[in-house]
CSV table of C-alpha atoms and ligand atoms in Angstrom, one decimal:
chain,number,residue,atom,x,y,z
A,24,MET,CA,7.8,-0.2,16.5
A,25,LEU,CA,5.7,1.7,14.6
A,26,ASP,CA,2.9,1.5,16.4
A,27,ASN,CA,4.3,3.4,19.6
A,28,ILE,CA,4.0,6.5,17.1
A,29,ARG,CA,1.0,9.1,17.3
A,30,ILE,CA,0.6,11.2,14.2
A,31,VAL,CA,-1.6,14.2,16.1
A,32,LEU,CA,-3.5,16.4,14.0
A,33,VAL,CA,-4.3,19.9,16.1
A,34,ASN,CA,-6.9,21.6,14.4
A,35,THR,CA,-6.9,20.7,10.7
A,36,THR,CA,-8.8,22.6,8.5
A,37,HIS,CA,-9.2,20.6,5.4
A,38,PRO,CA,-11.3,17.4,5.8
A,39,GLY,CA,-9.6,16.4,2.6
A,40,ASN,CA,-5.9,16.6,4.5
A,41,ILE,CA,-7.0,14.2,7.2
A,42,GLY,CA,-7.5,11.6,4.5
A,43,ALA,CA,-4.4,12.1,2.9
A,44,THR,CA,-2.8,12.0,5.9
A,45,ALA,CA,-4.2,8.8,6.7
A,46,ARG,CA,-2.8,7.4,3.2
A,47,ALA,CA,0.3,8.2,3.9
A,48,MET,CA,0.2,7.0,7.0
A,49,LYS,CA,-1.0,3.8,5.5
A,50,ASN,CA,1.0,3.8,2.8
A,51,MET,CA,3.9,3.9,5.5
A,52,GLY,CA,2.9,1.2,8.0
A,53,LEU,CA,1.5,3.6,10.5
A,54,SER,CA,-2.0,3.2,12.2
A,55,ASN,CA,-2.3,5.7,15.1
A,56,LEU,CA,-4.0,9.4,14.5
A,57,THR,CA,-5.6,11.4,16.8
A,58,LEU,CA,-7.4,14.2,15.6
A,59,VAL,CA,-6.9,17.7,17.6
A,60,ALA,CA,-10.6,19.2,17.2
A,61,PRO,CA,-10.6,18.9,13.8
A,62,LYS,CA,-12.9,21.6,12.0
A,63,HIS,CA,-14.8,19.1,10.0
A,64,PHE,CA,-14.9,14.9,10.5
A,65,PRO,CA,-16.1,12.8,10.0
A,66,HIS,CA,-16.2,14.1,6.3
A,67,PRO,CA,-17.1,12.7,2.6
A,68,GLU,CA,-14.2,14.7,1.6
A,69,ALA,CA,-11.4,12.8,3.6
A,70,ASP,CA,-12.7,9.8,3.1
A,71,ALA,CA,-12.4,10.3,-0.6
A,72,ARG,CA,-8.8,11.0,0.0
A,73,SER,CA,-7.8,8.4,2.0
A,74,SER,CA,-7.9,6.0,-0.7
A,75,ARG,CA,-8.4,2.9,0.8
A,76,ALA,CA,-7.1,4.0,4.5
A,77,GLU,CA,-10.6,4.0,5.8
A,78,ASP,CA,-9.4,1.9,8.4
A,79,ILE,CA,-7.1,4.6,10.0
A,80,LEU,CA,-9.7,7.2,9.6
A,81,GLU,CA,-12.4,5.1,11.8
A,82,SER,CA,-10.0,4.2,14.7
A,83,ALA,CA,-9.1,7.7,14.8
A,84,ILE,CA,-9.4,8.8,18.2
A,85,VAL,CA,-10.7,12.1,18.1
A,86,VAL,CA,-10.3,14.9,21.5
A,87,GLU,CA,-11.5,18.5,21.9
A,88,GLU,CA,-7.6,19.3,23.5
A,89,LEU,CA,-3.4,18.8,22.6
A,90,GLU,CA,-3.3,17.6,26.4
A,91,GLN,CA,-5.3,14.4,26.3
A,92,ALA,CA,-3.7,13.6,23.0
A,93,ILE,CA,-0.4,13.6,24.5
A,94,ALA,CA,-1.5,12.5,27.9
A,95,GLY,CA,1.2,9.3,28.5
A,96,CYS,CA,3.4,9.5,25.6
A,97,HIS,CA,7.3,9.5,26.5
A,98,LEU,CA,8.6,11.8,23.4
A,99,VAL,CA,6.4,14.4,22.0
A,100,VAL,CA,7.9,16.0,19.1
A,101,GLY,CA,6.2,19.1,17.1
A,102,THR,CA,6.5,20.2,13.3
A,103,SER,CA,7.5,23.0,12.3
A,104,ALA,CA,7.5,24.8,8.9
A,105,ARG,CA,9.7,27.8,9.9
A,106,GLY,CA,12.2,29.3,12.8
A,107,ARG,CA,10.3,30.3,16.2
A,108,HIS,CA,11.7,33.4,17.9
A,109,ILE,CA,13.3,31.2,20.9
A,110,PRO,CA,15.0,28.1,19.4
A,111,TRP,CA,14.3,24.8,20.2
A,112,PRO,CA,15.9,21.9,20.0
A,113,LEU,CA,15.7,21.2,16.1
A,114,VAL,CA,16.4,17.9,14.3
A,115,ASN,CA,15.7,16.8,10.6
A,116,PRO,CA,13.4,13.9,9.4
A,117,ARG,CA,15.9,11.6,10.0
A,118,GLU,CA,17.7,12.5,13.1
A,119,LEU,CA,14.6,12.3,14.3
A,120,ALA,CA,13.8,8.7,13.4
A,121,ALA,CA,17.2,7.7,14.8
A,122,ALA,CA,16.5,9.1,18.5
A,123,VAL,CA,12.9,7.7,18.1
A,124,SER,CA,14.4,4.3,16.8
A,125,LYS,CA,16.8,3.8,19.9
A,126,SER,CA,14.0,5.4,22.6
A,127,ILE,CA,11.8,1.9,21.7
A,128,GLU,CA,14.7,0.2,21.4
A,129,GLN,CA,15.8,0.9,25.1
A,130,ASN,CA,11.9,0.8,26.0
A,131,PRO,CA,9.9,-0.9,23.7
A,132,ASP,CA,6.6,0.6,25.7
A,133,CYS,CA,7.7,4.1,24.7
A,134,GLN,CA,5.0,6.1,23.3
A,135,VAL,CA,6.3,9.2,21.0
A,136,ALA,CA,3.3,11.5,19.7
A,137,ILE,CA,4.2,13.7,16.9
A,138,LEU,CA,2.2,17.3,16.2
A,139,PHE,CA,1.3,18.7,13.0
A,140,GLY,CA,-0.1,22.2,12.9
A,141,ARG,CA,-2.7,24.0,11.6
A,142,GLU,CA,-2.9,24.7,7.4
A,143,ASP,CA,-2.9,28.7,8.1
A,144,ARG,CA,-0.2,29.2,10.7
A,145,GLY,CA,0.9,25.8,12.4
A,146,LEU,CA,1.4,25.1,15.7
A,147,THR,CA,1.4,27.7,18.0
A,148,ASN,CA,4.3,28.8,20.3
A,149,GLU,CA,2.6,27.3,23.3
A,150,GLU,CA,2.0,24.1,21.9
A,151,LEU,CA,5.3,24.2,20.3
A,152,HIS,CA,7.1,24.5,23.9
A,153,LEU,CA,5.5,21.5,25.5
A,154,CYS,CA,7.6,19.2,23.1
A,155,HIS,CA,11.1,17.4,24.0
A,156,MET,CA,12.0,18.5,20.1
A,157,HIS,CA,11.3,20.2,16.5
A,158,VAL,CA,11.7,18.5,13.5
A,159,HIS,CA,11.4,20.3,10.4
A,160,ILE,CA,12.0,19.2,6.8
A,161,PRO,CA,14.5,21.0,5.0
A,162,THR,CA,13.5,22.9,2.0
A,163,ASN,CA,13.6,25.5,0.0
A,164,PRO,CA,13.9,28.5,2.6
A,165,ASP,CA,11.7,31.0,0.1
A,166,PHE,CA,9.2,28.3,0.0
A,167,SER,CA,9.7,26.6,3.3
A,168,SER,CA,5.4,25.5,4.0
A,169,LEU,CA,4.5,21.7,3.1
A,170,ASN,CA,1.0,20.2,3.1
A,171,VAL,CA,0.6,18.8,6.5
A,172,ALA,CA,-0.1,15.8,4.6
A,173,ALA,CA,2.6,15.7,2.3
A,174,ALA,CA,4.7,17.0,6.1
A,175,VAL,CA,2.9,13.3,7.4
A,176,GLN,CA,4.4,11.7,4.6
A,177,VAL,CA,8.1,12.6,4.8
A,178,ILE,CA,8.7,11.8,8.7
A,179,SER,CA,6.3,8.3,8.2
A,180,TYR,CA,8.6,7.4,5.3
A,181,GLU,CA,11.9,8.5,7.5
A,182,MET,CA,10.3,6.4,10.7
A,183,ARG,CA,9.8,3.3,8.7
A,184,MET,CA,13.4,3.6,7.1
A,185,ALA,CA,14.7,3.8,10.9
A,186,LEU,CA,12.4,1.1,12.6
A,187,THR,CA,12.0,-1.1,9.8
A,188,THR,CA,15.4,-2.0,8.4
A,189,SER,CA,18.0,-3.9,10.4
A,190,GLU,CA,21.0,-0.6,10.1
A,191,GLN,CA,21.7,0.3,13.6
A,192,ALA,CA,20.6,4.1,14.4
A,193,PRO,CA,23.1,6.6,15.7
A,194,ASN,CA,24.0,6.8,19.3
A,195,TRP,CA,21.6,8.9,20.6
A,196,GLY,CA,22.3,10.2,23.9
A,197,ILE,CA,23.6,6.7,26.3
A,198,ASP,CA,22.0,3.5,27.3
A,199,TRP,CA,19.2,5.0,29.8
A,200,ASP,CA,18.6,2.7,32.7
A,201,ILE,CA,15.1,4.6,33.3
A,202,GLU,CA,12.3,4.8,31.9
A,203,LEU,CA,11.5,8.1,30.5
A,204,ALA,CA,8.8,10.5,32.3
A,205,GLU,CA,5.6,10.9,30.7
A,206,HIS,CA,3.8,14.2,29.3
A,207,GLY,CA,1.9,14.2,31.9
A,208,GLU,CA,3.9,13.9,35.2
A,209,ILE,CA,6.5,16.7,32.9
A,210,GLU,CA,3.9,19.1,32.9
A,211,GLN,CA,2.6,18.1,37.0
A,212,MET,CA,6.5,19.1,37.6
A,213,PHE,CA,6.8,22.1,35.6
A,214,ASP,CA,3.6,23.5,37.8
A,215,HIS,CA,5.1,22.9,40.6
A,216,LEU,CA,8.3,24.5,39.7
A,217,GLU,CA,6.2,27.9,38.7
A,218,SER,CA,4.4,27.9,41.9
A,219,THR,CA,7.5,27.3,44.0
A,220,LEU,CA,9.4,29.9,41.7
A,221,VAL,CA,6.1,32.5,42.6
A,222,ASP,CA,6.6,31.7,46.3
A,223,ILE,CA,10.1,32.6,46.1
A,224,LYS,CA,9.7,35.7,44.5
A,225,PHE,CA,12.3,34.5,41.6
A,226,LEU,CA,9.1,35.4,38.9
A,227,ASP,CA,6.5,37.6,39.3
A,228,PRO,CA,3.7,36.5,37.9
A,229,ASP,CA,2.6,40.0,36.4
A,230,ASN,CA,5.6,40.2,34.8
A,231,PRO,CA,6.5,36.6,33.7
A,232,ARG,CA,8.6,37.6,30.5
A,233,GLN,CA,10.4,34.3,29.5
A,234,LEU,CA,11.0,32.6,32.0
A,235,MET,CA,8.9,29.6,32.1
A,236,THR,CA,9.7,28.9,28.4
A,237,ARG,CA,13.5,29.4,29.1
A,238,LEU,CA,13.5,27.3,31.4
A,239,ARG,CA,10.9,24.7,29.9
A,240,ARG,CA,13.4,24.3,27.3
A,241,LEU,CA,16.5,23.9,29.0
A,242,ILE,CA,14.5,20.9,31.2
A,243,LEU,CA,12.7,19.5,28.1
A,244,ARG,CA,16.2,19.2,26.2
A,245,ALA,CA,17.8,16.7,28.8
A,246,VAL,CA,14.6,14.2,28.3
A,247,PRO,CA,14.0,13.3,31.7
A,248,ASP,CA,13.6,10.3,32.8
A,249,LYS,CA,10.8,9.5,36.1
A,250,VAL,CA,12.8,9.6,38.6
A,251,GLU,CA,15.0,13.0,37.6
A,252,VAL,CA,11.3,13.9,37.9
A,253,ALA,CA,10.5,12.9,40.7
A,254,VAL,CA,13.8,14.4,42.9
A,255,LEU,CA,13.2,17.9,40.9
A,256,ARG,CA,10.0,17.5,42.6
A,257,GLY,CA,11.4,16.6,46.1
A,258,ILE,CA,13.4,19.5,45.9
A,259,LEU,CA,10.7,21.8,44.6
A,260,THR,CA,8.5,20.4,48.0
A,261,LYS,CA,11.6,20.8,50.2
A,262,ILE,CA,11.7,24.6,49.4
A,263,GLY,CA,8.0,24.7,49.7
A,264,ARG,CA,8.2,23.7,53.2
A,265,LEU,CA,10.8,26.0,54.5
A,266,VAL,CA,8.9,29.0,52.6
A,267,LYS,CA,5.7,28.4,54.2
A,268,ASP,CA,8.2,27.5,57.8
A,269,LYS,CA,9.3,31.0,57.8
B,316,LIG,N1,1.9,29.3,7.7
B,316,LIG,C1,2.4,27.6,8.5
B,316,LIG,C2,2.8,26.4,8.0
B,316,LIG,C3,1.9,25.7,8.3
B,316,LIG,S1,1.5,24.4,7.2
B,316,LIG,C4,3.3,28.2,9.5
B,316,LIG,O1,3.8,29.0,9.3
B,316,LIG,O2,3.8,27.8,10.4
B,316,LIG,C5,0.8,23.1,8.2
B,316,LIG,C6,1.6,21.7,9.2
B,316,LIG,O3,2.3,21.2,7.9
B,316,LIG,C7,3.0,22.3,9.4
B,316,LIG,O4,2.1,23.2,11.0
B,316,LIG,C8,3.7,21.7,10.2
B,316,LIG,O5,3.0,20.4,11.0
B,316,LIG,C9,3.5,20.5,9.0
B,316,LIG,N2,4.8,21.0,8.1
B,316,LIG,C10,5.0,21.8,7.0
B,316,LIG,N3,5.8,22.7,6.4
B,316,LIG,C11,6.5,21.4,7.5
B,316,LIG,C12,8.0,21.5,7.1
B,316,LIG,N4,9.0,22.3,6.4
B,316,LIG,N5,8.9,21.0,8.0
B,316,LIG,C13,8.5,20.4,8.8
B,316,LIG,N6,6.6,20.2,9.0
B,316,LIG,C14,6.2,21.4,8.2
């Protein structure tokens, strides 16, 4: 269960924070750490701050691009210390843990990625728009930004509480019959949607405004499954043919 969860640190600057993250994860029984373009890694400071969680650092996967870190994931969650100008489905860590627990119960192979941002400026809007939902740790509104490893600690604790106790998680949607679409399938669908909208002249590539962001939010909010994505792509293919035949 806890193995279904992947902690993803994006562009971390301080190696000490990577070590502290490994320690926080190991304390809570999580083990899958992915690092996207860390500034310094491996690094003695990371080893030192990990205490005795070096095994997590040793098995950490290091990639250059965020896309590589979340490929194959069924649920992608972004963490955020503050509100953004386009609101997105937002949960607190306890609600997130309940949702994740339900998804894993329904599909034991469900892969979940939780993304943590840079120390100085968090995740970019573009990165946040890849996510099904965002999680914010409730804080003092005047001082809302936790150290990144402290944020990993809080979220990992809630995951542990939800996934290792027998308490029934609150209902998250209805029991699902079809596996959730993976990140890559959803992104291909968005590419297809975007090019179709350009073809039918609904989207002006020179003045795209927030159209794709709003459509991403609409569709990701539904957490689409494989068949739903296939149906959407089928519709787009049909529209594409009609436009070309004209
Ligand atoms: N100044 C940055 C804060 C970055 S804190 C900003 O304004 O976005 C570094 C990372 O720690 C964040 O990207 C997020 O992953 C995590 N984090 C910090 N505080 C958090 C909070 N209150 N809720 C959720 N994640 C938080």
